[in-house]
């Protein structure tokens, strides 16, 4: 295609820097400063700091004017933004400063084109992801810069298609929010039918797991559950660690089939039922709950989720900063009680309805992924001559 030109031949690349964060005089009232972490997924800059003239003087950061296109070349590679105002930025980026040799260009056209190029650069070869590129590599990027009239036409068409896509994405996200509300309604209806309640401690035997202490712990190594491994209703076993367990601790700190495992901290109350026949061990950040009355553990797993979502469970948390659900607090949680047959019936109805929600949500998530792929396809066509 005509209009192909090397980026470094028409732009000067201006790098950034980070003033010392330990020097208070470098930060405060001044020029907005941002890092790649301050760039949202939709390309907006949400800066949290400003750098003073003294900070700029004593670092490698630079003030770059509004509307300048900035490319992330290291941490966060692939992000491209257009500055909303005069700004400074970190060393992980390069700004494209026009020169006397720069042909007429539209900033939005350049933003879209570099977004497309950097996505391709990030995933070089056969799916290999790279973590960064050099200033020289960015300079060698070849741009397509047709006439200014053609650039504006392409931008208008891209934004027309993106607008339609954004409307569809908004509808999909609304659908996900409605599913969230529906799930809560399902549980509210299910537990609203149970009128008898009791403190949780009356029907359970709860125990915290083993304290980790590399210097004191002895015994054989065994895999164990951490807080991070417990999700709502399931376990993530992809990153299990090991700790030493002595022979006389096996029963004390093991998780068996149908045990309810509840997070003590992190997201207090988050829980799942261990439905595997093989046992596993668990650390002190988790409660292992076994029922004294033959209750269905899944009944209480769903109730704790409902209680957490409705804000009732937080009344039992301790701590002013990091919240905890201690063993004493867990025993005081007021929970519904019912015969096992009623519990089983309620669980079956909940899971039937939630499985429909999960199926719909999977469809919505697939559509959202397809929408992102379509966004990349639009850019590909725009800069490879296929967008009319």
Tab-separated table of C-alpha atoms in Angstrom:
chain	number	residue	atom	x	y	z
A	1	UNK	CA	0.000	0.000	0.000
A	2	UNK	CA	1.160	3.515	-0.746
A	3	UNK	CA	2.044	5.818	2.144
A	4	UNK	CA	4.274	3.338	3.988
A	5	UNK	CA	6.994	5.049	6.021
A	6	UNK	CA	9.361	4.169	8.867
A	7	UNK	CA	8.225	5.648	12.203
A	8	UNK	CA	11.707	6.839	13.184
A	9	UNK	CA	12.025	8.829	9.947
A	10	UNK	CA	9.099	11.110	10.757
A	11	UNK	CA	8.884	11.168	14.565
A	12	UNK	CA	11.343	11.783	17.393
A	13	UNK	CA	10.872	9.349	20.254
A	14	UNK	CA	10.773	11.008	23.678
A	15	UNK	CA	11.190	8.736	26.687
A	16	UNK	CA	9.961	9.116	30.236
A	17	UNK	CA	11.191	8.527	33.745
A	18	UNK	CA	10.199	8.240	37.387
A	19	UNK	CA	11.433	10.838	39.901
A	20	UNK	CA	12.574	9.387	43.208
A	21	UNK	CA	9.484	8.417	45.171
A	22	UNK	CA	11.358	8.938	48.446
A	23	UNK	CA	11.809	12.677	47.762
A	24	UNK	CA	8.596	14.479	48.730
A	25	UNK	CA	9.649	17.661	46.917
A	26	UNK	CA	9.427	15.822	43.584
A	27	UNK	CA	5.723	15.057	43.957
A	28	UNK	CA	2.654	17.181	44.614
A	29	UNK	CA	1.286	20.114	42.660
A	30	UNK	CA	2.618	20.047	39.131
A	31	UNK	CA	2.295	18.135	35.872
A	32	UNK	CA	0.169	14.954	35.837
A	33	UNK	CA	2.389	11.854	35.713
A	34	UNK	CA	1.349	8.303	34.891
A	35	UNK	CA	2.713	4.789	34.418
A	36	UNK	CA	1.428	1.952	32.271
A	37	UNK	CA	-0.533	0.680	35.290
A	38	UNK	CA	-2.603	3.873	35.114
A	39	UNK	CA	-3.859	3.041	31.619
A	40	UNK	CA	-7.237	1.305	31.745
A	41	UNK	CA	-8.321	-1.483	29.421
A	42	UNK	CA	-10.315	0.978	27.329
A	43	UNK	CA	-7.286	3.237	26.832
A	44	UNK	CA	-8.095	5.918	29.401
A	45	UNK	CA	-5.376	7.435	31.600
A	46	UNK	CA	-6.328	7.489	35.273
A	47	UNK	CA	-3.327	9.224	36.767
A	48	UNK	CA	-2.890	9.385	40.535
A	49	UNK	CA	0.158	11.610	40.923
A	50	UNK	CA	1.653	14.873	39.732
A	51	UNK	CA	5.350	15.673	39.449
A	52	UNK	CA	6.791	19.047	40.456
A	53	UNK	CA	9.193	21.123	38.320
A	54	UNK	CA	11.984	20.010	40.669
A	55	UNK	CA	11.057	16.364	40.099
A	56	UNK	CA	11.159	16.857	36.334
A	57	UNK	CA	14.523	18.599	36.564
A	58	UNK	CA	16.038	15.778	38.582
A	59	UNK	CA	14.777	12.839	36.533
A	60	UNK	CA	14.517	11.635	32.942
A	61	UNK	CA	10.791	12.315	32.654
A	62	UNK	CA	9.575	14.941	30.178
A	63	UNK	CA	6.512	17.111	29.740
A	64	UNK	CA	4.731	16.069	26.563
A	65	UNK	CA	1.888	18.164	25.072
A	66	UNK	CA	-1.772	17.143	24.887
A	67	UNK	CA	-2.886	14.953	21.962
A	68	UNK	CA	0.565	13.353	21.698
A	69	UNK	CA	0.450	9.610	21.036
A	70	UNK	CA	2.391	7.563	23.605
A	71	UNK	CA	3.373	3.895	23.199
A	72	UNK	CA	4.128	1.521	26.089
A	73	UNK	CA	7.302	-0.364	25.196
A	74	UNK	CA	8.040	-2.361	28.342
A	75	UNK	CA	5.760	-3.195	31.287
A	76	UNK	CA	2.287	-3.234	29.766
A	77	UNK	CA	3.587	-3.587	26.218
A	78	UNK	CA	0.842	-3.112	23.661
A	79	UNK	CA	-0.958	-0.172	25.261
A	80	UNK	CA	-1.183	3.020	23.208
A	81	UNK	CA	-2.764	6.267	24.427
A	82	UNK	CA	-3.418	9.820	23.322
A	83	UNK	CA	-2.673	12.369	26.052
A	84	UNK	CA	-5.727	14.357	27.214
A	85	UNK	CA	-3.504	17.179	28.520
A	86	UNK	CA	0.172	18.045	28.980
A	87	UNK	CA	1.641	15.109	30.946
A	88	UNK	CA	4.743	13.273	32.121
A	89	UNK	CA	5.146	9.500	32.191
A	90	UNK	CA	7.356	6.635	33.323
A	91	UNK	CA	10.382	5.071	31.642
A	92	UNK	CA	8.239	2.269	30.190
A	93	UNK	CA	6.923	4.500	27.393
A	94	UNK	CA	7.908	6.524	24.364
A	95	UNK	CA	6.083	9.582	23.017
A	96	UNK	CA	5.898	10.316	19.285
A	97	UNK	CA	7.023	13.913	18.799
A	98	UNK	CA	6.502	15.298	15.262
A	99	UNK	CA	9.442	16.760	13.303
A	100	UNK	CA	9.679	19.037	10.236
A	101	UNK	CA	9.668	15.819	8.144
A	102	UNK	CA	6.384	14.587	9.633
A	103	UNK	CA	3.637	14.501	7.001
A	104	UNK	CA	0.133	15.678	7.969
A	105	UNK	CA	-1.446	13.151	10.296
A	106	UNK	CA	-4.537	12.645	12.395
A	107	UNK	CA	-3.759	11.750	16.035
A	108	UNK	CA	-6.669	9.308	16.265
A	109	UNK	CA	-5.550	7.585	13.060
A	110	UNK	CA	-2.068	7.173	14.524
A	111	UNK	CA	-3.517	5.900	17.812
A	112	UNK	CA	-5.610	3.226	16.094
A	113	UNK	CA	-2.823	2.157	13.761
A	114	UNK	CA	-0.253	1.783	16.522
A	115	UNK	CA	-2.758	-0.095	18.677
A	116	UNK	CA	-3.098	-2.579	15.824
A	117	UNK	CA	0.669	-2.762	15.217
A	118	UNK	CA	1.628	-3.143	18.881
A	119	UNK	CA	-0.877	-5.938	19.375
A	120	UNK	CA	0.815	-7.788	16.516
A	121	UNK	CA	4.298	-6.980	17.850
A	122	UNK	CA	3.408	-8.254	21.319
A	123	UNK	CA	2.475	-11.680	19.984
A	124	UNK	CA	5.348	-12.319	17.614
A	125	UNK	CA	6.035	-15.628	15.946
A	126	UNK	CA	3.908	-18.656	16.752
A	127	UNK	CA	1.979	-17.195	19.649
A	128	UNK	CA	5.139	-16.229	21.545
A	129	UNK	CA	4.481	-13.279	23.834
A	130	UNK	CA	7.272	-10.739	24.269
A	131	UNK	CA	7.580	-8.447	27.280
A	132	UNK	CA	9.134	-5.397	25.673
A	133	UNK	CA	10.762	-3.735	22.689
A	134	UNK	CA	13.669	-1.303	22.365
A	135	UNK	CA	13.528	2.286	21.218
A	136	UNK	CA	15.285	1.187	18.021
A	137	UNK	CA	12.663	-1.504	17.381
A	138	UNK	CA	9.880	1.020	17.791
A	139	UNK	CA	11.688	3.403	15.427
A	140	UNK	CA	11.801	0.649	12.796
A	141	UNK	CA	8.030	0.135	12.859
A	142	UNK	CA	6.552	0.898	9.441
A	143	UNK	CA	3.476	3.111	9.419
A	144	UNK	CA	0.791	3.535	6.791
A	145	UNK	CA	0.085	7.269	6.393
A	146	UNK	CA	-2.187	8.039	3.440
A	147	UNK	CA	-3.487	11.547	2.769
A	148	UNK	CA	-5.019	13.419	5.681
A	149	UNK	CA	-8.429	13.210	4.020
A	150	UNK	CA	-8.104	9.424	3.777
A	151	UNK	CA	-6.918	9.184	7.385
A	152	UNK	CA	-9.990	11.075	8.594
A	153	UNK	CA	-12.272	8.866	6.479
A	154	UNK	CA	-10.743	5.724	7.965
A	155	UNK	CA	-11.003	7.107	11.508
A	156	UNK	CA	-14.664	7.976	10.955
A	157	UNK	CA	-15.404	4.457	9.715
A	158	UNK	CA	-13.483	2.831	12.594
A	159	UNK	CA	-15.344	4.928	15.154
A	160	UNK	CA	-18.686	4.186	13.508
A	161	UNK	CA	-18.027	0.437	13.780
A	162	UNK	CA	-16.570	0.744	17.269
A	163	UNK	CA	-19.660	2.666	18.372
A	164	UNK	CA	-21.903	-0.163	17.185
A	165	UNK	CA	-19.627	-2.696	18.867
A	166	UNK	CA	-19.570	-0.718	22.126
A	167	UNK	CA	-23.382	-0.664	22.168
A	168	UNK	CA	-23.446	-4.453	21.832
A	169	UNK	CA	-20.800	-4.881	24.521
A	170	UNK	CA	-22.798	-2.628	26.860
A	171	UNK	CA	-25.857	-4.833	26.345
A	172	UNK	CA	-23.807	-7.950	27.107
A	173	UNK	CA	-22.414	-6.413	30.298
A	174	UNK	CA	-25.932	-5.409	31.336
A	175	UNK	CA	-26.986	-9.017	30.813
A	176	UNK	CA	-24.190	-10.157	33.149
A	177	UNK	CA	-25.344	-7.721	35.821
A	178	UNK	CA	-28.904	-9.024	35.491
A	179	UNK	CA	-27.629	-12.559	35.954
A	180	UNK	CA	-25.921	-11.454	39.155
A	181	UNK	CA	-29.191	-9.989	40.443
A	182	UNK	CA	-31.078	-13.127	39.405
A	183	UNK	CA	-28.640	-15.385	41.283
A	184	UNK	CA	-29.219	-13.379	44.450
A	185	UNK	CA	-32.966	-13.591	43.915
A	186	UNK	CA	-32.760	-17.378	43.522
A	187	UNK	CA	-30.976	-17.745	46.852
A	188	UNK	CA	-33.177	-15.222	48.618
A	189	UNK	CA	-36.237	-17.165	47.534
A	190	UNK	CA	-34.679	-20.513	48.471
A	191	UNK	CA	-33.644	-19.533	51.987
A	192	UNK	CA	-36.739	-17.425	52.555
A	193	UNK	CA	-38.700	-20.652	52.779
A	194	UNK	CA	-36.727	-21.719	55.878
A	195	UNK	CA	-38.061	-20.125	59.046
A	196	UNK	CA	-35.973	-21.855	61.724
A	197	UNK	CA	-32.500	-20.464	62.490
A	198	UNK	CA	-29.646	-21.230	64.874
A	199	UNK	CA	-26.046	-20.122	65.594
A	200	UNK	CA	-23.708	-21.970	63.224
A	201	UNK	CA	-21.624	-23.202	66.135
A	202	UNK	CA	-24.551	-25.332	67.354
A	203	UNK	CA	-24.372	-27.656	64.355
A	204	UNK	CA	-20.694	-27.687	63.299
A	205	UNK	CA	-17.240	-28.705	64.361
A	206	UNK	CA	-14.889	-26.046	62.940
A	207	UNK	CA	-11.095	-26.063	63.042
A	208	UNK	CA	-8.448	-23.760	61.600
A	209	UNK	CA	-5.599	-25.353	59.643
A	210	UNK	CA	-1.915	-25.662	60.401
A	211	UNK	CA	0.287	-22.666	61.046
A	212	UNK	CA	3.129	-22.358	58.548
A	213	UNK	CA	6.525	-22.224	60.224
A	214	UNK	CA	9.480	-23.397	58.126
A	215	UNK	CA	11.806	-23.459	61.125
A	216	UNK	CA	9.538	-25.456	63.456
A	217	UNK	CA	7.450	-27.653	61.148
A	218	UNK	CA	8.675	-31.223	60.707
A	219	UNK	CA	7.372	-34.322	58.974
A	220	UNK	CA	6.767	-35.275	55.364
A	221	UNK	CA	5.827	-32.793	52.645
A	222	UNK	CA	2.180	-32.771	51.572
A	223	UNK	CA	0.147	-30.496	49.317
A	224	UNK	CA	-2.166	-28.105	51.108
A	225	UNK	CA	-4.909	-25.552	50.472
A	226	UNK	CA	-4.315	-21.838	50.923
A	227	UNK	CA	-6.862	-19.030	50.973
A	228	UNK	CA	-6.088	-18.342	47.313
A	229	UNK	CA	-7.067	-21.910	46.355
A	230	UNK	CA	-10.625	-21.513	47.655
A	231	UNK	CA	-13.090	-19.892	45.265
A	232	UNK	CA	-16.822	-19.552	45.668
A	233	UNK	CA	-18.258	-23.065	45.153
A	234	UNK	CA	-14.988	-24.552	43.809
A	235	UNK	CA	-11.233	-24.951	44.290
A	236	UNK	CA	-8.363	-23.749	42.114
A	237	UNK	CA	-5.770	-26.509	42.432
A	238	UNK	CA	-3.392	-25.214	39.757
A	239	UNK	CA	-0.845	-23.732	42.157
A	240	UNK	CA	-0.772	-25.926	45.242
A	241	UNK	CA	2.214	-25.618	47.584
A	242	UNK	CA	3.591	-28.174	50.068
A	243	UNK	CA	4.201	-28.080	53.811
A	244	UNK	CA	5.505	-30.562	56.367
A	245	UNK	CA	2.924	-32.685	58.182
A	246	UNK	CA	3.743	-35.071	61.031
A	247	UNK	CA	2.038	-38.466	61.271
A	248	UNK	CA	-0.026	-37.469	64.319
A	249	UNK	CA	-1.253	-34.306	62.509
A	250	UNK	CA	-2.792	-36.054	59.509
A	251	UNK	CA	-6.314	-36.309	60.901
A	252	UNK	CA	-6.115	-32.905	62.578
A	253	UNK	CA	-5.203	-30.962	59.434
A	254	UNK	CA	-6.663	-33.030	56.581
A	255	UNK	CA	-9.640	-32.160	54.410
A	256	UNK	CA	-11.950	-35.042	53.580
A	257	UNK	CA	-14.877	-35.620	51.234
A	258	UNK	CA	-17.798	-33.244	51.944
A	259	UNK	CA	-15.869	-30.943	54.281
A	260	UNK	CA	-16.881	-27.281	53.930
A	261	UNK	CA	-13.769	-25.080	53.644
A	262	UNK	CA	-14.279	-21.410	54.582
A	263	UNK	CA	-11.825	-18.503	54.221
A	264	UNK	CA	-10.928	-16.854	57.516
A	265	UNK	CA	-9.409	-13.800	55.799
A	266	UNK	CA	-8.908	-12.359	52.312
A	267	UNK	CA	-12.580	-12.534	51.387
A	268	UNK	CA	-13.934	-13.835	54.695
A	269	UNK	CA	-16.673	-16.421	54.263
A	270	UNK	CA	-15.731	-17.462	50.740
A	271	UNK	CA	-16.182	-21.200	50.713
A	272	UNK	CA	-16.457	-24.451	48.791
A	273	UNK	CA	-17.243	-28.080	49.524
A	274	UNK	CA	-14.407	-30.575	49.020
A	275	UNK	CA	-16.123	-33.101	46.738
A	276	UNK	CA	-13.066	-35.246	45.987
A	277	UNK	CA	-12.437	-38.663	47.510
A	278	UNK	CA	-8.714	-37.945	47.961
A	279	UNK	CA	-7.865	-35.944	51.066
A	280	UNK	CA	-5.674	-32.841	51.207
A	281	UNK	CA	-4.282	-30.603	53.955
A	282	UNK	CA	-5.034	-26.975	54.773
A	283	UNK	CA	-3.368	-23.977	56.416
A	284	UNK	CA	-4.468	-21.750	59.277
A	285	UNK	CA	-6.118	-19.139	57.032
A	286	UNK	CA	-8.964	-21.612	56.426
A	287	UNK	CA	-11.724	-23.143	58.531
A	288	UNK	CA	-12.525	-26.818	58.042
A	289	UNK	CA	-16.193	-27.310	58.878
A	290	UNK	CA	-17.812	-30.678	59.575
A	291	UNK	CA	-21.480	-30.990	60.473
A	292	UNK	CA	-22.746	-32.639	63.647
A	293	UNK	CA	-26.292	-33.177	62.378
A	294	UNK	CA	-25.879	-34.772	58.928
A	295	UNK	CA	-26.554	-31.446	57.195
A	296	UNK	CA	-25.881	-30.982	53.492
A	297	UNK	CA	-22.666	-28.883	53.356
A	298	UNK	CA	-23.696	-27.415	49.996
A	299	UNK	CA	-26.814	-25.968	51.627
A	300	UNK	CA	-24.614	-23.873	53.917
A	301	UNK	CA	-22.101	-23.095	51.177
A	302	UNK	CA	-24.884	-21.403	49.206
A	303	UNK	CA	-26.244	-19.729	52.318
A	304	UNK	CA	-22.865	-18.180	53.156
A	305	UNK	CA	-22.623	-16.845	49.579
A	306	UNK	CA	-26.107	-15.353	49.877
A	307	UNK	CA	-25.241	-13.880	53.272
A	308	UNK	CA	-22.006	-12.397	51.912
A	309	UNK	CA	-23.669	-10.918	48.821
A	310	UNK	CA	-26.519	-9.396	50.838
A	311	UNK	CA	-24.110	-7.796	53.339
A	312	UNK	CA	-25.318	-9.815	56.324
A	313	UNK	CA	-22.112	-11.793	56.832
A	314	UNK	CA	-19.893	-8.728	57.282
A	315	UNK	CA	-21.544	-8.060	60.648
A	316	UNK	CA	-19.497	-10.941	62.007
A	317	UNK	CA	-16.106	-9.774	60.662
A	318	UNK	CA	-13.380	-8.487	62.967
A	319	UNK	CA	-10.546	-6.045	62.232
A	320	UNK	CA	-10.564	-2.411	61.132
A	321	UNK	CA	-8.405	-2.759	57.997
A	322	UNK	CA	-8.023	-6.375	56.963
A	323	UNK	CA	-11.212	-8.223	57.810
A	324	UNK	CA	-11.321	-11.693	59.394
A	325	UNK	CA	-13.976	-14.269	60.184
A	326	UNK	CA	-12.561	-15.845	63.331
A	327	UNK	CA	-13.627	-19.204	64.684
A	328	UNK	CA	-15.594	-17.475	67.446
A	329	UNK	CA	-17.322	-15.207	64.936
A	330	UNK	CA	-18.098	-18.113	62.612
A	331	UNK	CA	-19.835	-19.950	65.436
A	332	UNK	CA	-22.083	-16.906	66.037
A	333	UNK	CA	-23.298	-16.621	62.424
A	334	UNK	CA	-27.063	-17.202	62.407
A	335	UNK	CA	-27.960	-19.800	59.773
A	336	UNK	CA	-31.192	-21.509	58.678
A	337	UNK	CA	-31.882	-25.092	59.720
A	338	UNK	CA	-34.073	-27.728	58.104
A	339	UNK	CA	-34.381	-31.481	57.725
A	340	UNK	CA	-31.819	-33.075	55.414
A	341	UNK	CA	-34.492	-33.918	52.846
A	342	UNK	CA	-35.572	-30.271	52.688
A	343	UNK	CA	-31.939	-29.133	52.449
A	344	UNK	CA	-31.327	-31.555	49.579
A	345	UNK	CA	-34.431	-30.329	47.767
A	346	UNK	CA	-33.401	-26.675	48.157
A	347	UNK	CA	-29.845	-27.418	46.977
A	348	UNK	CA	-31.169	-29.262	43.915
A	349	UNK	CA	-33.431	-26.326	43.003
A	350	UNK	CA	-30.630	-23.790	43.522
A	351	UNK	CA	-28.183	-25.756	41.392
A	352	UNK	CA	-30.733	-26.288	38.644
A	353	UNK	CA	-31.381	-22.561	38.358
A	354	UNK	CA	-27.753	-21.525	38.779
A	355	UNK	CA	-26.649	-23.963	36.069
A	356	UNK	CA	-28.931	-22.121	33.654
A	357	UNK	CA	-27.329	-18.844	34.761
A	358	UNK	CA	-23.855	-20.317	34.259
A	359	UNK	CA	-24.766	-21.487	30.763
A	360	UNK	CA	-26.083	-18.043	29.818
A	361	UNK	CA	-23.045	-16.344	31.346
A	362	UNK	CA	-20.680	-18.593	29.391
A	363	UNK	CA	-22.497	-17.583	26.219
A	364	UNK	CA	-22.212	-13.900	27.171
A	365	UNK	CA	-18.493	-14.252	27.993
A	366	UNK	CA	-17.880	-15.936	24.639
A	367	UNK	CA	-19.687	-13.082	22.906
A	368	UNK	CA	-17.552	-10.530	24.787
A	369	UNK	CA	-14.389	-12.332	23.662
A	370	UNK	CA	-15.676	-12.350	20.107
A	371	UNK	CA	-16.383	-8.629	20.381
A	372	UNK	CA	-12.768	-7.967	21.326
A	373	UNK	CA	-11.600	-10.147	18.443
A	374	UNK	CA	-13.898	-8.207	16.121
A	375	UNK	CA	-12.395	-4.943	17.371
A	376	UNK	CA	-8.945	-6.200	16.383
A	377	UNK	CA	-10.324	-7.400	13.044
A	378	UNK	CA	-11.702	-3.921	12.319
A	379	UNK	CA	-8.277	-2.384	12.945
A	380	UNK	CA	-6.570	-5.054	10.847
A	381	UNK	CA	-8.837	-4.329	7.892
A	382	UNK	CA	-8.452	-0.589	8.351
A	383	UNK	CA	-4.667	-0.698	8.036
A	384	UNK	CA	-4.404	-3.480	5.502
A	385	UNK	CA	-6.739	-1.930	2.971
A	386	UNK	CA	-9.880	-3.957	3.651
A	387	UNK	CA	-12.080	-1.375	5.394
A	388	UNK	CA	-14.390	0.451	3.044
